[in-house]
Amino acid sequence: MNTEYDNCKWVGFDILEQFMIEVFKKAGIPEKDAAVCAEVLITSDKRGIDSHGVGRFKPIYIDRIWAGIINPVTKIDILREGPTTAVLDGNNGMGQVVAKQAMQMAIDKAKKYGMGMVAVRNSNHYGIAGYYSLMAIEAGMIGITGTNARPSVAPTFGIENLLGTNPLTIGFPTDEDFPFLIDCASSIIQRGKVEVCARIGKDLPAGLVLDKNGESKTNAAEVLQDLIHGDAALLPLGGVGEETAGYKGYGYSTVVEILSAALQGGAFLTALSGIKDGKPVPHHLGHFFIAADIHAFTELDNFKKTAGDILRTLRNSKKMPGHNRIWTAGEKEHDAWIMRQGRGVPVDQEVQEQLLELKAKYSLDSFQFPFE
Amino acid sequence: MNTEYDNCKWVGFDILEQFMIEVFKKAGIPEKDAAVCAEVLITSDKRGIDSHGVGRFKPIYIDRIWAGIINPVTKIDILREGPTTAVLDGNNGMGQVVAKQAMQMAIDKAKKYGMGMVAVRNSNHYGIAGYYSLMAIEAGMIGITGTNARPSVAPTFGIENLLGTNPLTIGFPTDEDFPFLIDCASSIIQRGKVEVCARIGKDLPAGLVLDKNGESKTNAAEVLQDLIHGDAALLPLGGVGEETAGYKGYGYSTVVEILSAALQGGAFLTALSGIKDGKPVPHHLGHFFIAADIHAFTELDNFKKTAGDILRTLRNSKKMPGHNRIWTAGEKEHDAWIMRQGRGVPVDQEVQEQLLELKAKYSLDSFQFPFE
């Protein structure tokens, strides 16, 4: 068993999802939207992505609703619409609700015309990007999404944390039990994983984060504080400098920053910090969603088989000495889902306390957690 | 002056482009197509990408036409077409000709519907991917393209070179003198750069290539030979293993492999080697092209300004100690273009010999190179 779960209690998916729905409702989110928000979060936990699930429920969503910087009631305006394109304004509502509608629009347009792309402004953290790609995959499509985020990543040869961890997430269906899905930050490590390390008191590997002198920094809790104050920066995929091609990760991060903001005239870089004059303010995040209908190119089964053949060939190829397995993107998340089906979600002590605080505040006595 | 140019002669763009057109024509390519092929190659040299320009003219195009594995006359069939999508068969013709038509179709569809995406089968090496993104950029669009390629890159924890260097190339217009364009392989280093190092006898940095025991390999000429025999593999962006997130570069490489093959039922991985039973055979490459019309989302000038503001903020941010400049993607290529305008292309000794061989073979006596 992974040591990161040593101080965790395992909690069933259903109780966590229901609890999140009830708390979201108490915080002012309409029932239907509350279910969407909770579903996105629990999907992350089901896929083993502990950085984006229930561990972010209170700090990233509930606390921000309480602070008045997220509107619990999500009003969505369609600012512009064409046959395959649209721009939505989320009016600072729940990111998951805006994002789900946006990807659904992209899918609907792709069904009709082959392609769809929707840009979103004035939104909030939308959870795992992969959720929205999975929506497209279920519709037999290629699903792509990206979002900007709080400033975390320095450009190559820079030390200021300006860019978000900006995921560029791409998935498609295969003939296997699970789809291909690369759902990751364009930095080496993302902020949610730093949070997980900070919660369990684990150091980061060297070479992932720079301090303001351009030296490597490994204390996760300090990194989180320093990121807020602009005294640390995550490194883009590829690492420091150019020799190992850090400029490529930096380039893709810039792609996501521009696509998330420039199609909808939105905020970018440090304006996404959620802090102004020392006070919390809305994040004004932007996202984009692309769906491409595989049926428009070929029979879906043919696509799935070729994709599956490629993935199986990769997995079955010769391993490095000392390694006995090669994974493909989305496989570890599927493994986590298989493993967790019978156990639920590992909830660490800090998150346990958050859940109990919420339970007490809203008198949700019908929920009984295994850590009470 | 960079030492890699020490043994080079500088040759004007026009003479090189005209020479390539004439040789392509002598090799059987129709005049109009010859101009397209030469333009893609010289654009690479103009942008300072020496790995994909005139240095590849003979070995990657002319030699392959002579070997009968590329058809100089490019016949393009439209296999399937929808409002925003199409699948083209390049019938093993010139990659640049097929690719240019494919991106033009994507652009035309995007003009009408907002988006366009075209997949290509049975093609050949299409030169710098960035050329096609630049076509979309000039039309006021987001331009995306990718292609599979000869097997070069090992999956994370693997040692077999299975994946191509698979570029995922993305660009858009800005309000600056040059567009944003990330045009790079999803491996740390690409094969063309290894070729440049081999030509000038320079070692590769450690950590970019694995030998069959999973150890780092730095001799460029040996790497090229070993890649052909499956005894070396380039590493994906992010490097070896998972700690520095090599699985992300591997994931994006897989995305490009799947999108390049599965939409058109084409070849993939080792089937793209161009060798069968020790003999040269067609490569059967696949590509994809996406254009998204910015006008469908917002005023083009607004997009350009936001993009430019993001890029300027990145460039003007605090530098790492010991560094005094931050670049954005496409800027170094623009700098190269400015620098080369008065000088032309640096042509090393090996390429000089190739050009003289071609000149003699086709009696192109009207061309006089400065190295003769």
XYZ file of C-alpha atoms in Angstrom:
744
model
C 0.000 0.000 0.000
C 1.243 3.423 -0.954
C 2.506 5.334 2.088
C 0.539 8.391 1.046
C -2.608 6.576 2.236
C -1.202 5.605 5.654
C -3.088 8.311 7.512
C -6.230 8.038 5.410
C -9.623 6.542 6.083
C -11.425 4.984 3.128
C -14.870 6.443 2.538
C -17.490 5.143 0.098
C -18.123 7.059 -3.126
C -21.859 7.354 -2.554
C -21.736 8.902 0.879
C -19.096 11.396 -0.247
C -20.993 12.328 -3.390
C -24.307 12.683 -1.547
C -22.635 14.689 1.199
C -21.064 17.060 -1.316
C -24.433 17.517 -3.035
C -26.114 18.387 0.268
C -23.386 20.823 1.296
C -23.367 22.443 -2.143
C -27.146 22.875 -1.829
C -26.825 24.368 1.643
C -24.231 26.753 0.244
C -26.815 27.980 -2.234
C -26.253 25.887 -5.355
C -29.456 24.697 -7.088
C -29.969 20.927 -6.759
C -29.289 20.044 -10.381
C -26.083 22.067 -10.447
C -25.003 20.676 -7.073
C -25.224 17.180 -8.553
C -23.037 18.204 -11.504
C -20.395 19.760 -9.249
C -20.297 16.747 -6.939
C -20.152 14.343 -9.879
C -17.102 16.076 -11.344
C -15.326 15.956 -7.975
C -16.147 12.324 -7.201
C -15.115 11.323 -10.737
C -11.664 12.629 -9.890
C -11.547 10.533 -6.707
C -12.823 7.476 -8.581
C -10.007 7.877 -11.096
C -7.413 8.105 -8.323
C -6.707 11.803 -8.890
C -6.747 12.763 -5.220
C -5.514 16.259 -6.020
C -8.800 17.299 -7.651
C -11.500 15.485 -5.720
C -13.005 15.790 -2.261
C -9.716 17.251 -1.015
C -10.570 20.441 -2.873
C -14.266 20.442 -1.974
C -14.049 22.893 0.935
C -10.998 25.053 0.136
C -11.572 25.574 -3.577
C -15.374 25.623 -3.767
C -17.185 26.042 -0.444
C -14.729 28.489 1.100
C -14.868 30.576 -2.049
C -18.655 30.608 -2.105
C -18.575 31.689 1.544
C -16.025 34.388 0.693
C -18.429 35.687 -1.943
C -16.009 35.178 -4.826
C -17.998 32.367 -6.507
C -21.706 32.741 -7.276
C -23.453 29.536 -6.193
C -26.220 30.217 -8.708
C -24.691 29.832 -12.147
C -26.183 32.042 -14.842
C -24.809 31.299 -18.290
C -25.037 33.783 -21.151
C -24.324 32.842 -24.747
C -22.341 35.830 -25.995
C -21.763 34.639 -29.535
C -22.722 31.535 -31.469
C -21.999 30.107 -34.898
C -22.586 26.690 -36.483
C -19.574 25.107 -34.769
C -18.529 27.755 -32.249
C -19.798 29.603 -29.198
C -18.600 31.907 -26.443
C -20.215 31.550 -23.015
C -20.087 33.879 -20.021
C -20.219 31.968 -16.746
C -20.934 35.119 -14.739
C -18.596 33.881 -12.038
C -20.722 30.823 -11.302
C -19.640 27.225 -10.679
C -16.924 26.172 -13.126
C -18.211 22.610 -13.442
C -21.689 23.767 -14.436
C -20.449 26.197 -17.073
C -17.899 23.703 -18.370
C -20.359 20.837 -18.671
C -22.761 22.992 -20.662
C -19.909 24.264 -22.841
C -18.641 20.790 -23.710
C -22.203 19.627 -24.333
C -22.628 22.471 -26.817
C -19.361 21.511 -28.529
C -20.571 17.902 -28.747
C -23.978 18.905 -30.111
C -22.356 21.080 -32.763
C -19.911 18.311 -33.662
C -22.820 15.881 -34.065
C -24.343 18.221 -36.608
C -21.280 19.644 -38.373
C -18.388 17.344 -37.421
C -16.606 19.804 -35.140
C -17.464 22.046 -32.219
C -15.483 24.506 -30.127
C -16.698 26.597 -27.210
C -14.799 29.255 -25.246
C -15.857 30.278 -21.740
C -15.261 33.473 -19.773
C -15.807 34.475 -16.146
C -15.740 30.943 -14.843
C -14.149 29.193 -11.876
C -12.077 26.080 -11.271
C -13.793 23.344 -13.267
C -12.328 20.264 -11.545
C -10.508 17.600 -13.550
C -10.266 18.629 -17.167
C -10.610 14.971 -18.082
C -14.291 14.944 -17.080
C -15.178 17.040 -20.117
C -13.018 15.060 -22.522
C -14.771 11.945 -21.216
C -18.135 13.481 -22.176
C -16.931 13.753 -25.774
C -15.449 10.263 -25.683
C -18.795 8.829 -24.555
C -20.367 10.512 -27.573
C -17.862 8.765 -29.893
C -15.752 11.880 -30.309
C -12.297 13.270 -29.766
C -12.488 15.519 -26.706
C -10.057 18.336 -26.018
C -10.152 20.922 -23.269
C -7.894 23.375 -21.515
C -8.205 26.019 -18.837
C -6.106 28.757 -17.372
C -5.557 28.824 -13.613
C -3.914 30.758 -10.797
C -0.369 31.893 -11.684
C 2.069 29.094 -10.833
C 4.546 28.431 -13.644
C 7.571 30.468 -14.748
C 8.550 30.852 -18.406
C 11.867 29.327 -19.511
C 14.729 31.455 -18.090
C 12.221 33.293 -15.857
C 11.486 33.007 -12.138
C 8.077 34.672 -11.840
C 5.078 32.379 -11.494
C 2.895 33.808 -14.238
C 1.292 30.958 -16.148
C -1.292 28.588 -14.735
C -0.639 24.872 -14.558
C -2.791 25.012 -17.710
C -3.804 21.466 -18.604
C -4.090 20.481 -22.264
C -6.323 17.445 -22.022
C -7.011 15.150 -24.951
C -8.910 11.876 -25.114
C -10.566 9.446 -27.470
C -12.462 6.162 -27.355
C -10.657 2.852 -27.866
C -11.746 -0.778 -28.179
C -10.468 -1.433 -24.654
C -12.286 -1.274 -21.323
C -11.236 2.328 -20.890
C -10.536 5.299 -23.164
C -7.236 6.962 -23.890
C -7.059 10.182 -21.885
C -4.073 12.390 -21.236
C -5.279 14.699 -18.474
C -2.387 16.629 -17.041
C -0.888 20.013 -16.306
C 1.621 21.486 -18.735
C 3.934 21.958 -15.745
C 5.944 19.004 -14.413
C 3.842 18.904 -11.251
C 0.512 20.633 -10.692
C -0.643 22.638 -7.734
C -3.094 19.992 -6.535
C -0.276 17.451 -6.190
C 1.788 19.973 -4.244
C -1.259 20.349 -1.953
C -1.395 16.556 -1.481
C 2.331 16.493 -0.580
C 1.878 19.415 1.808
C -1.061 17.682 3.529
C 0.976 14.514 4.138
C 4.238 16.350 4.870
C 6.159 14.878 1.919
C 8.991 16.698 0.114
C 8.805 17.289 -3.632
C 11.545 15.834 -5.850
C 14.241 18.340 -6.865
C 13.918 20.065 -10.236
C 10.163 20.678 -10.169
C 9.943 24.071 -8.445
C 12.209 27.150 -8.513
C 12.689 29.661 -5.721
C 13.163 33.337 -6.522
C 16.909 32.807 -6.972
C 16.298 30.149 -9.597
C 17.285 27.313 -7.241
C 15.292 24.106 -6.769
C 12.790 24.106 -3.881
C 11.316 20.939 -2.335
C 9.286 21.807 0.798
C 5.679 21.441 -0.408
C 3.993 23.569 2.272
C 6.487 26.381 1.727
C 6.026 26.121 -2.022
C 2.266 26.680 -1.673
C 2.843 29.780 0.466
C 5.612 31.058 -1.790
C 3.444 30.599 -4.887
C 0.846 32.918 -3.359
C 3.485 35.556 -2.688
C 5.271 35.147 -6.017
C 8.406 33.755 -4.381
C 8.338 30.352 -6.066
C 7.402 29.011 -9.482
C 6.599 25.578 -10.851
C 8.704 24.506 -13.820
C 7.132 23.726 -17.191
C 7.225 20.171 -18.561
C 10.775 19.618 -19.804
C 12.356 21.305 -16.799
C 14.660 24.255 -16.314
C 16.341 25.943 -19.284
C 16.423 24.630 -22.830
C 18.721 21.600 -22.852
C 15.932 19.199 -21.853
C 13.398 21.248 -23.865
C 11.642 23.062 -21.023
C 10.672 25.623 -23.637
C 8.257 23.066 -25.086
C 6.263 22.675 -21.869
C 6.405 26.450 -21.519
C 5.137 26.767 -25.104
C 2.170 24.453 -24.522
C 1.380 26.267 -21.286
C 1.314 29.518 -23.270
C -0.986 27.907 -25.848
C -3.475 27.080 -23.108
C -3.134 30.535 -21.531
C -3.873 32.231 -24.849
C -6.678 29.906 -25.977
C -8.326 30.221 -22.553
C -8.307 34.021 -22.562
C -7.961 35.514 -26.032
C -11.047 33.951 -27.660
C -13.263 35.568 -25.047
C -11.385 38.747 -24.089
C -10.793 37.429 -20.609
C -8.254 37.765 -17.829
C -4.841 36.077 -17.890
C -1.624 35.458 -15.983
C -1.445 37.297 -12.624
C -4.972 38.698 -13.032
C -6.177 35.146 -12.285
C -4.692 35.079 -8.783
C -8.033 35.550 -7.024
C -6.436 38.177 -4.802
C -6.503 41.945 -5.202
C -5.092 44.385 -2.647
C -4.730 41.461 -0.270
C -8.425 40.533 -0.518
C -10.052 37.548 -2.265
C -11.711 38.430 -5.567
C -13.218 36.242 -8.313
C -10.717 34.305 -10.417
C -12.296 35.059 -13.800
C -10.998 31.829 -15.321
C -11.405 30.956 -18.971
C -11.693 27.521 -20.574
C -12.015 26.053 -24.053
C -13.613 22.843 -25.293
C -13.231 21.070 -28.619
C -15.170 18.056 -29.877
C -14.494 16.306 -33.184
C -16.906 13.622 -34.314
C -14.998 10.501 -35.287
C -17.944 9.323 -37.412
C -17.248 12.206 -39.784
C -13.856 10.664 -40.618
C -14.299 6.900 -40.337
C -16.343 4.144 -38.738
C -16.067 4.502 -34.968
C -15.088 0.856 -34.545
C -12.204 1.252 -36.984
C -10.896 4.244 -35.080
C -11.225 2.384 -31.791
C -9.371 -0.651 -33.084
C -6.440 1.340 -34.503
C -6.188 3.317 -31.265
C -6.327 0.116 -29.226
C -3.714 -1.582 -31.437
C -1.340 1.341 -30.934
C -1.842 1.292 -27.162
C -1.399 -2.469 -26.888
C 1.777 -2.377 -28.979
C 3.225 0.305 -26.702
C 2.301 -1.596 -23.546
C 3.673 -4.903 -24.815
C 7.002 -3.479 -25.935
C 10.367 -4.169 -24.271
C 10.753 -2.713 -20.788
C 13.692 -0.811 -19.327
C 15.845 -2.956 -17.065
C 14.252 -2.798 -13.594
C 10.745 -2.132 -14.916
C 8.082 -4.667 -15.763
C 5.194 -2.549 -16.949
C 4.442 0.180 -19.474
C 1.219 2.158 -19.076
C -0.767 4.198 -21.566
C -2.567 7.437 -20.671
C -5.791 6.772 -18.784
C -4.747 3.279 -17.731
C -3.603 4.153 -14.222
C -6.860 6.014 -13.687
C -8.745 2.908 -14.818
C -6.658 0.764 -12.469
C -7.475 3.155 -9.630
C -11.174 2.890 -10.422
C -11.012 -0.932 -10.361
C -9.100 -0.854 -7.070
C -11.318 1.761 -5.462
C -14.664 0.257 -6.474
C -14.726 -1.831 -3.340
C -13.004 0.646 -1.037
C -13.971 4.199 -1.922
C -11.803 7.273 -1.490
C -8.775 7.666 0.782
C -9.548 10.703 2.958
C -6.652 12.171 4.903
C -6.891 13.811 8.305
C -7.059 17.390 7.073
C -9.909 16.586 4.699
C -11.680 14.559 7.414
C -11.683 17.678 9.584
C -13.013 19.781 6.729
C -15.875 17.360 6.154
C -16.757 17.261 9.855
C -16.713 21.048 10.013
C -19.140 21.219 7.093
C -21.335 18.511 8.590
C -21.570 20.415 11.868
C -22.157 23.776 10.234
C -25.052 22.528 8.136
C -26.350 19.988 10.698
C -26.099 17.124 8.225
C -26.488 14.527 10.955
C -27.813 11.803 8.680
C -24.288 11.357 7.235
C -22.057 9.052 9.289
C -18.397 8.948 8.180
C -16.107 6.029 9.107
C -13.683 8.450 10.721
C -16.167 9.825 13.233
C 28.639 33.206 -34.162
C 27.405 29.776 -33.216
C 30.091 27.132 -33.699
C 27.652 24.917 -35.573
C 28.055 27.292 -38.553
C 31.851 27.239 -38.524
C 32.121 24.864 -41.472
C 29.168 26.310 -43.336
C 28.956 28.529 -46.379
C 26.073 30.981 -46.493
C 23.911 30.611 -49.574
C 21.116 32.967 -50.668
C 17.486 31.876 -50.224
C 16.558 32.499 -53.845
C 19.279 30.406 -55.439
C 18.560 27.524 -53.053
C 14.814 27.687 -53.587
C 15.172 27.910 -57.374
C 17.691 25.079 -57.375
C 15.396 22.858 -55.346
C 12.504 23.622 -57.710
C 14.615 22.661 -60.732
C 15.873 19.447 -59.138
C 12.388 18.503 -57.990
C 11.175 19.048 -61.563
C 13.996 16.938 -62.987
C 13.062 14.244 -60.496
C 9.577 14.193 -61.978
C 7.543 16.566 -59.817
C 5.162 18.847 -61.749
C 6.255 22.498 -61.686
C 3.495 23.793 -59.415
C 4.082 21.030 -56.870
C 7.850 21.477 -57.077
C 7.377 25.111 -56.045
C 5.270 24.065 -53.038
C 7.830 21.494 -51.899
C 10.732 23.930 -52.239
C 8.801 26.683 -50.466
C 8.139 24.486 -47.431
C 11.830 23.536 -47.245
C 13.181 27.068 -47.669
C 10.669 28.366 -45.090
C 12.335 26.052 -42.590
C 15.784 27.459 -43.447
C 14.451 31.026 -43.263
C 13.119 30.327 -39.773
C 16.488 28.950 -38.645
C 15.251 25.355 -38.440
C 18.254 23.808 -40.167
C 17.058 20.304 -39.348
C 14.134 20.492 -41.767
C 15.368 22.587 -44.685
C 17.820 22.096 -47.510
C 19.737 19.615 -45.356
C 16.919 17.150 -45.909
C 16.392 17.950 -49.572
C 18.413 15.086 -51.001
C 18.243 12.350 -48.338
C 14.560 12.658 -47.392
C 13.002 13.658 -50.717
C 15.205 13.179 -53.793
C 16.830 9.923 -52.666
C 13.412 8.523 -51.842
C 11.972 9.527 -55.199
C 14.971 7.823 -56.845
C 14.420 4.767 -54.685
C 10.835 4.615 -55.947
C 9.278 4.949 -52.497
C 7.800 8.437 -53.088
C 5.663 9.217 -56.143
C 6.851 12.511 -57.601
C 3.414 13.039 -59.144
C 1.010 13.594 -56.276
C -2.534 12.379 -56.857
C -4.908 13.315 -54.064
C -8.221 11.527 -53.489
C -10.925 12.860 -51.205
C -12.102 9.724 -49.436
C -14.741 11.298 -47.224
C -15.990 14.829 -46.747
C -18.414 16.601 -44.430
C -19.127 20.266 -43.698
C -16.074 20.664 -41.444
C -14.149 17.449 -42.021
C -12.381 15.498 -44.735
C -10.097 12.518 -45.227
C -7.528 12.682 -48.035
C -5.429 9.930 -49.587
C -2.034 11.195 -50.720
C -1.346 8.040 -52.754
C 2.243 8.119 -51.579
C 2.937 11.465 -53.241
C 4.845 14.476 -51.915
C 3.934 15.185 -48.275
C 4.126 18.959 -48.675
C 1.670 18.946 -51.582
C -0.881 16.786 -49.792
C -0.440 18.696 -46.544
C -0.854 22.113 -48.104
C -4.075 21.059 -49.796
C -5.324 19.481 -46.574
C -4.716 22.583 -44.470
C -6.256 24.754 -47.184
C -9.385 22.594 -47.023
C -9.475 22.939 -43.228
C -9.143 26.715 -43.592
C -11.879 26.915 -46.230
C -14.226 24.879 -44.071
C -13.403 27.013 -41.038
C -14.171 30.160 -43.027
C -17.619 28.790 -43.740
C -18.458 26.938 -40.517
C -15.956 28.181 -37.927
C -13.911 24.973 -37.725
C -12.226 22.561 -40.074
C -10.286 19.338 -39.615
C -8.677 17.174 -42.285
C -6.938 13.811 -41.869
C -4.467 12.508 -44.448
C -3.344 8.972 -45.309
C -0.573 7.531 -47.479
C 1.559 10.644 -47.344
C 5.252 11.354 -46.861
C 7.374 13.654 -44.716
C 5.693 17.050 -44.932
C 8.599 19.287 -43.814
C 8.169 21.672 -40.882
C 4.746 21.270 -39.345
C 4.770 24.993 -38.634
C 4.344 25.811 -42.335
C 0.749 24.587 -42.224
C -0.089 26.321 -38.942
C 1.277 29.515 -40.507
C -1.217 29.105 -43.379
C -4.069 29.165 -40.860
C -2.519 32.062 -38.969
C -2.349 34.117 -42.164
C -6.064 33.472 -42.600
C -6.746 34.846 -39.092
C -7.181 31.412 -37.585
C -5.811 29.085 -34.980
C -3.746 26.474 -36.813
C -2.997 23.035 -35.426
C -1.266 20.122 -37.095
C 0.467 16.896 -36.239
C 2.050 14.009 -38.081
C 3.387 10.599 -37.305
C 6.926 9.726 -38.384
C 9.523 6.969 -38.445
C 9.723 5.114 -35.110
C 12.113 6.978 -32.801
C 10.686 7.425 -29.300
C 10.267 4.886 -26.496
C 7.254 4.883 -24.167
C 7.881 5.654 -20.487
C 9.633 2.618 -18.899
C 10.221 1.165 -22.371
C 13.352 0.991 -24.537
C 11.930 0.249 -27.990
C 11.753 3.166 -30.408
C 8.124 2.870 -31.466
C 6.594 6.326 -31.602
C 7.551 9.023 -34.076
C 8.923 12.334 -32.911
C 5.304 13.321 -33.550
C 5.062 17.105 -33.469
C 1.960 18.737 -32.033
C 2.165 22.174 -33.596
C -0.085 25.056 -32.591
C -0.048 28.689 -33.644
C -2.122 31.862 -33.712
C -1.819 35.448 -34.888
C -0.752 38.203 -32.488
C -0.460 41.984 -32.690
C 3.333 41.638 -32.910
C 5.595 41.408 -35.955
C 5.409 37.634 -35.816
C 2.855 35.022 -34.768
C 2.963 32.688 -31.801
C 3.957 29.241 -33.046
C 5.040 26.231 -31.042
C 6.441 23.888 -33.661
C 8.264 21.051 -32.004
C 8.566 17.319 -31.571
C 6.925 15.673 -28.574
C 10.298 14.095 -27.833
C 13.018 16.133 -26.093
C 15.089 16.230 -29.260
C 13.922 15.382 -32.764
C 15.605 13.278 -35.381
C 16.491 16.239 -37.609
C 18.503 17.831 -34.799
C 20.327 14.556 -34.218
C 21.145 14.601 -37.948
C 22.549 18.143 -37.622
C 24.727 17.054 -34.661
C 25.897 13.993 -36.580
C 26.820 16.120 -39.615
C 28.968 18.469 -37.505
C 30.307 15.729 -35.218
C 28.792 17.135 -32.016
C 27.713 14.990 -29.041
C 24.143 15.121 -27.753
C 23.543 16.169 -24.133
C 22.950 13.251 -21.739
C 19.373 12.286 -20.902
C 17.901 12.675 -24.383
C 18.445 9.231 -25.890
C 18.400 5.723 -24.385
C 20.401 2.739 -25.554
C 18.907 -0.748 -25.440
C 19.997 -1.164 -21.820
C 18.137 1.972 -20.797
C 21.357 3.997 -20.427
C 21.906 7.475 -21.827
C 23.558 7.647 -25.272
C 25.249 10.780 -26.675
C 27.072 9.945 -29.954
C 24.775 11.453 -32.599
C 25.987 9.418 -35.587
C 25.661 6.176 -33.608
C 22.208 7.203 -32.421
C 21.007 7.601 -36.018
C 22.298 4.142 -36.924
C 20.948 2.582 -33.741
C 17.516 4.141 -34.307
C 17.312 2.364 -37.667
C 18.186 -0.961 -36.053
C 15.968 -0.467 -32.994
C 18.951 -0.258 -30.644
C 18.323 3.284 -29.412
C 15.283 5.381 -28.588
C 14.682 9.095 -28.140
C 13.093 10.069 -24.832
C 9.714 11.810 -24.693
C 9.473 15.400 -23.428
C 9.804 15.196 -19.641
C 12.609 12.660 -19.773
C 13.116 9.167 -18.434
C 10.624 7.640 -15.990
C 7.821 9.470 -14.212
C 9.442 11.748 -11.626
C 9.961 14.591 -14.107
C 6.709 13.663 -15.889
C 8.118 11.923 -18.948
C 4.745 10.186 -19.165
C 3.260 13.514 -20.288
C 5.510 13.867 -23.329
C 4.859 10.179 -24.003
C 1.119 10.849 -23.703
C 1.173 13.725 -26.197
C 3.289 11.656 -28.554
C 0.632 8.938 -28.354
C -2.082 11.519 -29.055
C -0.322 12.490 -32.275
C 0.291 8.841 -33.224
C -3.394 8.011 -32.794
C -4.801 11.159 -34.432
C -2.422 10.703 -37.384
C -3.442 7.094 -38.022
C -6.814 6.198 -36.532
C -8.979 8.781 -38.325
C -7.887 7.383 -41.682
C -7.189 3.720 -40.953
C -3.507 4.184 -41.638
C -0.197 2.706 -40.602
C 1.437 3.404 -37.242
C 4.493 2.814 -35.063
C 7.050 0.439 -36.601
C 5.034 0.112 -39.833
C 6.212 3.665 -40.611
C 9.893 2.728 -40.737
C 10.124 2.850 -44.528
C 11.982 -0.455 -44.490
C 10.619 -3.937 -45.056
C 12.739 -7.055 -45.302
C 15.781 -4.781 -45.454
C 14.461 -2.896 -48.477
C 13.107 0.670 -48.674
C 9.316 0.868 -48.906
C 6.891 3.808 -48.750
C 6.448 5.339 -45.284
C 2.642 5.649 -45.411
C 2.625 8.627 -43.068
C -0.558 10.201 -41.750
C -1.174 13.812 -40.734
C -4.008 15.891 -39.330
C -4.836 19.579 -39.686
C -7.208 21.735 -37.643
C -8.218 25.336 -38.320
C -10.472 27.381 -36.036
C -11.643 30.767 -37.258
C -10.994 33.386 -34.592
C -13.646 35.659 -36.137
C -16.273 33.158 -35.032
C -15.373 33.862 -31.399
C -14.285 37.498 -31.249
C -12.863 40.379 -33.267
C -9.498 39.304 -34.638
C -7.775 42.432 -33.305
C -9.021 41.715 -29.785
C -7.629 38.199 -29.945
C -4.319 39.469 -31.280
C -3.993 42.082 -28.555
C -4.721 39.670 -25.701
C -2.262 37.158 -27.166
C 0.356 39.887 -27.578
C -0.208 41.178 -24.038
C 0.323 37.682 -22.638
C 3.521 37.204 -24.656
C 4.942 40.613 -23.709
C 4.209 40.042 -20.026
C 6.041 36.716 -20.156
C 9.037 38.225 -21.966
C 9.273 41.207 -19.629
C 9.106 39.165 -16.428
C 12.009 38.649 -14.018
C 14.873 36.559 -15.382
C 16.730 33.727 -13.700
C 20.116 34.795 -12.355
C 22.597 34.466 -15.234
C 19.949 34.987 -17.930
C 18.910 38.245 -19.512
C 16.214 37.204 -21.963
C 12.969 35.261 -22.053
C 11.622 34.176 -25.442
C 8.131 33.189 -26.529
C 7.410 30.453 -29.066
C 8.095 31.600 -32.618
C 10.349 34.468 -31.522
C 13.668 32.707 -32.120
C 12.454 31.721 -35.571
C 11.585 35.357 -36.238
C 15.018 36.439 -34.992
C 16.616 33.882 -37.305
C 14.622 35.248 -40.221
C 15.748 38.823 -39.452
C 19.358 37.679 -39.139
C 19.294 35.500 -42.246
C 17.571 37.988 -44.543
C 20.915 39.443 -45.549
C 22.910 36.229 -45.405
C 20.850 33.281 -46.519
C 21.191 29.703 -45.306
C 24.224 28.142 -43.618
C 25.066 25.081 -45.742
C 27.481 22.586 -44.217
C 29.994 20.498 -46.140
C 27.877 17.372 -46.392
C 24.941 19.297 -47.821
C 27.269 21.212 -50.173
C 28.371 17.887 -51.607
C 24.774 16.746 -51.979
C 23.874 19.900 -53.879
C 26.884 19.575 -56.184
C 26.018 15.953 -56.866
C 22.494 16.947 -57.857
C 23.765 19.841 -59.963
C 26.092 17.529 -61.884
C 23.528 14.785 -62.287
C 20.927 17.102 -63.796
C 23.426 19.410 -65.602
C 22.059 22.492 -63.839
C 25.035 24.590 -64.858
C 23.231 27.927 -64.605
C 23.369 27.640 -60.787
C 26.622 28.873 -59.256
C 26.987 28.195 -55.502
C 29.433 30.201 -53.348
C 31.105 26.965 -52.266
C 32.078 25.885 -55.773
